[in-house]
Each structure stands twice: as C-alpha cells, then as structure tokens.
Amino acid sequence: MEIQEKRELRRKRNQRKRINRIKTGILSFFVIWMVFSMVMTTVLTYKVVSLQRQINIITGKETVTVENQYVAAEDEGDTYLTAYETAEDNLADPKDTLKVYLTFDDGPSENTDAILDTLDDYGIKATFFVTGKEDEHSKEMYKRIVDEGHTIGMHSYSHKYSDIYSSVDAFASDLDRIQNLIYDVTGVDCLYYRFPGGSSNQVSNVEMARYIEYLTKNGITYFDWNVSSGDATSQAYSPDELVENVMADVVKYKTSVVLMHDADAKDATVAALPKLIEALQGVGAVILPISEDTMLIQHVTLSGSSPEQ
Ligand code: ZN
C-alpha cells in the first residue's frame, strides 16, 4: 500500500516536473522570439534608413555631413575617412552670382549630338564624364566634345561597379584604359573623374578611400554633384520637371554642379536642356565648364585634403 502511494507520488512529481519543463520551454521560446523580432526590427529599420540616405546622396538630395561621416568612421574603427559638408560655406546670398556647372554622365550616346547642338546654340560650355566606347560614332563624340570647348572627364571605362570597385588594381587598370582612350582619340590628358555612383557610393560596399587616394596620387581630381536633375531616378520626370528639380536647388548654392545623363534613353534630358539653360540665364547664373578654378564639390574626401579652394 505504502509503496504504491510512494510510486503514485513520484509519478505525480515527475509529471509536474515535465509540465514545468514544457512551460519553461514555451516561455523561453516566446522570450527568444520576442527579442529576436525586436532585434530584427531594429536592424531592418536601420538598414532602410541608411539605404534611403544612400539613395538621397546618390540622387544629390543630401550630402554627407562631417558629423555623420565621423560617426560612420568611428563605427568601423577607422578615422581615415572624413567628409566635407559642401553646403555650409557654399550657401548663396541674394547678391551672389550663381556659378552652375552642367555635367553629363555615361556618354557618348545617341543623344550626344543633340546635347552638343543645344549647347552650341546657346554658346554654353559644359562637362561630359564619359565612359569607354570604341565605335566610330563614340570617337567622333569624344572629339566633338573637346573641339567645341567642353570639358571631358572620365567616368570609368566599363562603368561596371563589380569590376572597378573590386580592387585598387582593377580600378587602376580601368582608369588607365579610359584615360588612354581619351588621349588617343582627342589628345587630351584627362585629369577629371566622376566615380560611378559618386564618391559616396556604397552600392558595392566598398571602401572608397582606396580609390580616392589612388586618384589623388595620380593628380586626378574627382567631382561629385550637389544638384541632381533626377534624370537617373526610376521616376520618369518630364522635361519641365527636370528643369524644376535643378532650379529648386541651384538657387541655394554659390557653386552648383548639376548631375545629368547623356544616354540613349534620356530623351527628356535633351528636351529639358534649352529650357534649363534659359531658366538658369533667367536667374543670372553663369554656366561654366569644370576647370581648375571650380570649387570642389565632393561627397566624401580624405582627411587632410581639404576640398576648399
Ligand atoms: Zn554613371
């Protein structure tokens, strides 16, 4: 009798233990699940915010501020990169004459002739950051850009992020290729560069400092932009909207470097150009090609090298 009671007690005790273990298991599962969800929510929110920021930087809606960049550099245990807030001392007073540099990336294209014709009609000089194309038409376009007094700049040979940002060697050989092509075709020793994606490009998660340093060592100056026409965004802006996008920002700065594109599909840019030139002239802006005298507009710079001139 007693033995049976003891057995019964033991059985109940074991059952309680089992139930408790299951309860603890379920509870732990929920706690872990909740913590995991909270962590994931935080991480994803951070990612979304930082991606939005990268988009803003790339589309010219935002520049990297000193503060933000320092934080980023510290986070990586790397104080090498610094940044420069161009907007600060570049803010225009009403009495300032606005300097505007129109820049066209990604050409030559089927639209290069039309862009050059319009610039010629208005007697305007601009800047073309070209990529490497070796067909006869493209070579003609490199020559026309140079012969008509525009500034020719490099925008990499291949424009393939995965290639040019894979290593300094790859970057250097791509740079050599575009520099030699321009020299062979036009006789110009090209010393201006625009990084595909800009110096703030983080699309390939690269350390841009290595490439900035390489350019600097080789006497090449890179230009980003502080005004974007928006012609490279997924939004299909009308010519009038492109003009509005540029004019909304140009009036803010003493020096504006305007990002536009010379590409087959960018017909709206071609159509916008005469209106844009007239609108800029309407506010008394001076339209110039990039030269040694141009204030450096750079999203990211190396510490110790001030972009101010
Ligand atoms: Zn490009």
mmCIF file of C-alpha atoms in Angstrom, residues 20-135:
data_model
loop_
_atom_site.group_PDB
_atom_site.id
_atom_site.type_symbol
_atom_site.label_atom_id
_atom_site.label_comp_id
_atom_site.label_asym_id
_atom_site.label_seq_id
_atom_site.Cartn_x
_atom_site.Cartn_y
_atom_site.Cartn_z
ATOM 1 C CA ASN A 20 7.159 22.747 -15.699
ATOM 2 C CA ARG A 21 9.830 21.908 -18.235
ATOM 3 C CA ILE A 22 7.336 22.330 -21.079
ATOM 4 C CA LYS A 23 6.111 25.619 -19.570
ATOM 5 C CA THR A 24 9.678 26.903 -19.274
ATOM 6 C CA GLY A 25 10.368 25.769 -22.829
ATOM 7 C CA ILE A 26 7.347 27.585 -24.230
ATOM 8 C CA LEU A 27 8.128 30.705 -22.194
ATOM 9 C CA SER A 28 11.778 30.718 -23.308
ATOM 10 C CA PHE A 29 10.680 30.241 -26.881
ATOM 11 C CA PHE A 30 8.429 33.300 -26.683
ATOM 12 C CA VAL A 31 11.053 35.413 -24.934
ATOM 13 C CA ILE A 32 13.690 34.458 -27.522
ATOM 14 C CA TRP A 33 11.224 35.013 -30.325
ATOM 15 C CA MET A 34 10.302 38.460 -28.984
ATOM 16 C CA VAL A 35 13.910 39.508 -28.500
ATOM 17 C CA PHE A 36 14.764 38.207 -31.961
ATOM 18 C CA SER A 37 11.849 40.116 -33.516
ATOM 19 C CA MET A 38 12.861 43.301 -31.722
ATOM 20 C CA VAL A 39 16.459 42.956 -32.858
ATOM 21 C CA MET A 40 15.423 42.212 -36.434
ATOM 22 C CA THR A 41 13.018 45.174 -36.456
ATOM 23 C CA THR A 42 15.797 47.472 -35.237
ATOM 24 C CA VAL A 43 18.293 46.101 -37.764
ATOM 25 C CA LEU A 44 15.851 46.341 -40.662
ATOM 26 C CA THR A 45 14.743 49.863 -39.697
ATOM 27 C CA TYR A 46 18.387 50.906 -39.582
ATOM 28 C CA LYS A 47 19.001 49.319 -42.993
ATOM 29 C CA VAL A 48 16.004 51.053 -44.552
ATOM 30 C CA VAL A 49 17.078 54.427 -43.140
ATOM 31 C CA SER A 50 20.665 54.014 -44.303
ATOM 32 C CA LEU A 51 19.608 52.819 -47.762
ATOM 33 C CA GLN A 52 17.289 55.811 -48.084
ATOM 34 C CA ARG A 53 20.204 58.021 -47.156
ATOM 35 C CA GLN A 54 22.432 56.421 -49.768
ATOM 36 C CA ILE A 55 19.706 56.974 -52.346
ATOM 37 C CA ASN A 56 19.466 60.628 -51.304
ATOM 38 C CA ILE A 57 23.221 61.056 -51.565
ATOM 39 C CA ILE A 58 23.370 59.351 -54.951
ATOM 40 C CA THR A 59 20.464 61.366 -56.312
ATOM 41 C CA GLY A 60 22.048 64.536 -54.927
ATOM 42 C CA LYS A 61 19.318 65.284 -52.389
ATOM 43 C CA GLU A 62 21.744 65.043 -49.498
ATOM 44 C CA THR A 63 25.445 65.493 -48.889
ATOM 45 C CA VAL A 64 27.438 63.559 -46.309
ATOM 46 C CA THR A 65 27.819 65.721 -43.245
ATOM 47 C CA VAL A 66 31.012 65.831 -41.218
ATOM 48 C CA GLU A 67 29.200 64.607 -38.141
ATOM 49 C CA ASN A 68 27.556 61.635 -39.825
ATOM 50 C CA GLN A 69 30.730 60.626 -41.550
ATOM 51 C CA TYR A 70 32.757 60.764 -38.336
ATOM 52 C CA VAL A 71 30.243 58.517 -36.667
ATOM 53 C CA ALA A 72 30.462 56.064 -39.547
ATOM 54 C CA ALA A 73 34.263 56.178 -39.488
ATOM 55 C CA GLU A 74 34.385 55.568 -35.737
ATOM 56 C CA ASP A 75 32.000 52.679 -36.029
ATOM 57 C CA GLU A 76 34.387 50.994 -38.388
ATOM 58 C CA GLY A 77 37.320 51.742 -36.117
ATOM 59 C CA ASP A 78 38.664 53.821 -38.938
ATOM 60 C CA THR A 79 39.327 57.529 -38.640
ATOM 61 C CA TYR A 80 40.881 57.805 -42.082
ATOM 62 C CA LEU A 81 37.795 58.934 -43.913
ATOM 63 C CA THR A 82 36.426 62.294 -43.246
ATOM 64 C CA ALA A 83 33.858 64.270 -45.107
ATOM 65 C CA TYR A 84 33.034 67.726 -46.102
ATOM 66 C CA GLU A 85 29.711 69.420 -45.955
ATOM 67 C CA THR A 86 29.819 71.439 -49.137
ATOM 68 C CA ALA A 87 26.523 73.146 -48.483
ATOM 69 C CA GLU A 88 27.843 75.072 -45.420
ATOM 70 C CA ASP A 89 30.082 77.719 -46.977
ATOM 71 C CA ASN A 90 28.580 77.321 -50.414
ATOM 72 C CA LEU A 91 25.233 78.830 -49.472
ATOM 73 C CA ALA A 92 24.308 81.670 -51.776
ATOM 74 C CA ASP A 93 23.350 85.184 -50.709
ATOM 75 C CA PRO A 94 20.897 87.025 -52.944
ATOM 76 C CA LYS A 95 23.717 89.245 -54.227
ATOM 77 C CA ASP A 96 25.918 86.303 -55.293
ATOM 78 C CA THR A 97 26.321 85.425 -58.937
ATOM 79 C CA LEU A 98 25.478 81.750 -59.198
ATOM 80 C CA LYS A 99 28.029 79.514 -60.886
ATOM 81 C CA VAL A 100 26.496 76.458 -62.490
ATOM 82 C CA TYR A 101 28.377 73.512 -63.963
ATOM 83 C CA LEU A 102 26.221 71.279 -66.126
ATOM 84 C CA THR A 103 27.649 67.757 -66.146
ATOM 85 C CA PHE A 104 26.586 64.839 -68.326
ATOM 86 C CA ASP A 105 27.459 61.288 -67.250
ATOM 87 C CA ASP A 106 27.545 57.965 -69.110
ATOM 88 C CA GLY A 107 28.015 59.216 -72.695
ATOM 89 C CA PRO A 108 28.707 59.116 -75.535
ATOM 90 C CA SER A 109 25.262 58.056 -76.687
ATOM 91 C CA GLU A 110 22.797 58.629 -79.493
ATOM 92 C CA ASN A 111 21.870 61.851 -77.691
ATOM 93 C CA THR A 112 25.359 63.377 -77.503
ATOM 94 C CA ASP A 113 24.986 65.202 -80.826
ATOM 95 C CA ALA A 114 21.676 66.733 -79.775
ATOM 96 C CA ILE A 115 23.093 67.852 -76.412
ATOM 97 C CA LEU A 116 26.125 69.383 -78.108
ATOM 98 C CA ASP A 117 23.911 71.121 -80.694
ATOM 99 C CA THR A 118 21.819 72.738 -77.956
ATOM 100 C CA LEU A 119 24.897 73.830 -76.006
ATOM 101 C CA ASP A 120 26.274 75.285 -79.234
ATOM 102 C CA ASP A 121 23.024 77.142 -79.961
ATOM 103 C CA TYR A 122 23.293 78.914 -76.620
ATOM 104 C CA GLY A 123 27.081 79.284 -76.645
ATOM 105 C CA ILE A 124 27.305 77.246 -73.415
ATOM 106 C CA LYS A 125 30.217 75.048 -72.311
ATOM 107 C CA ALA A 126 29.550 72.013 -70.141
ATOM 108 C CA THR A 127 31.328 68.921 -68.811
ATOM 109 C CA PHE A 128 30.999 65.353 -70.079
ATOM 110 C CA PHE A 129 32.044 62.475 -67.822
ATOM 111 C CA VAL A 130 32.393 59.771 -70.428
ATOM 112 C CA THR A 131 32.751 56.007 -70.341
ATOM 113 C CA GLY A 132 34.815 53.845 -72.705
ATOM 114 C CA LYS A 133 33.272 53.185 -76.107
ATOM 115 C CA GLU A 134 35.375 52.453 -79.155
ATOM 116 C CA ASP A 135 32.908 52.574 -82.063
#
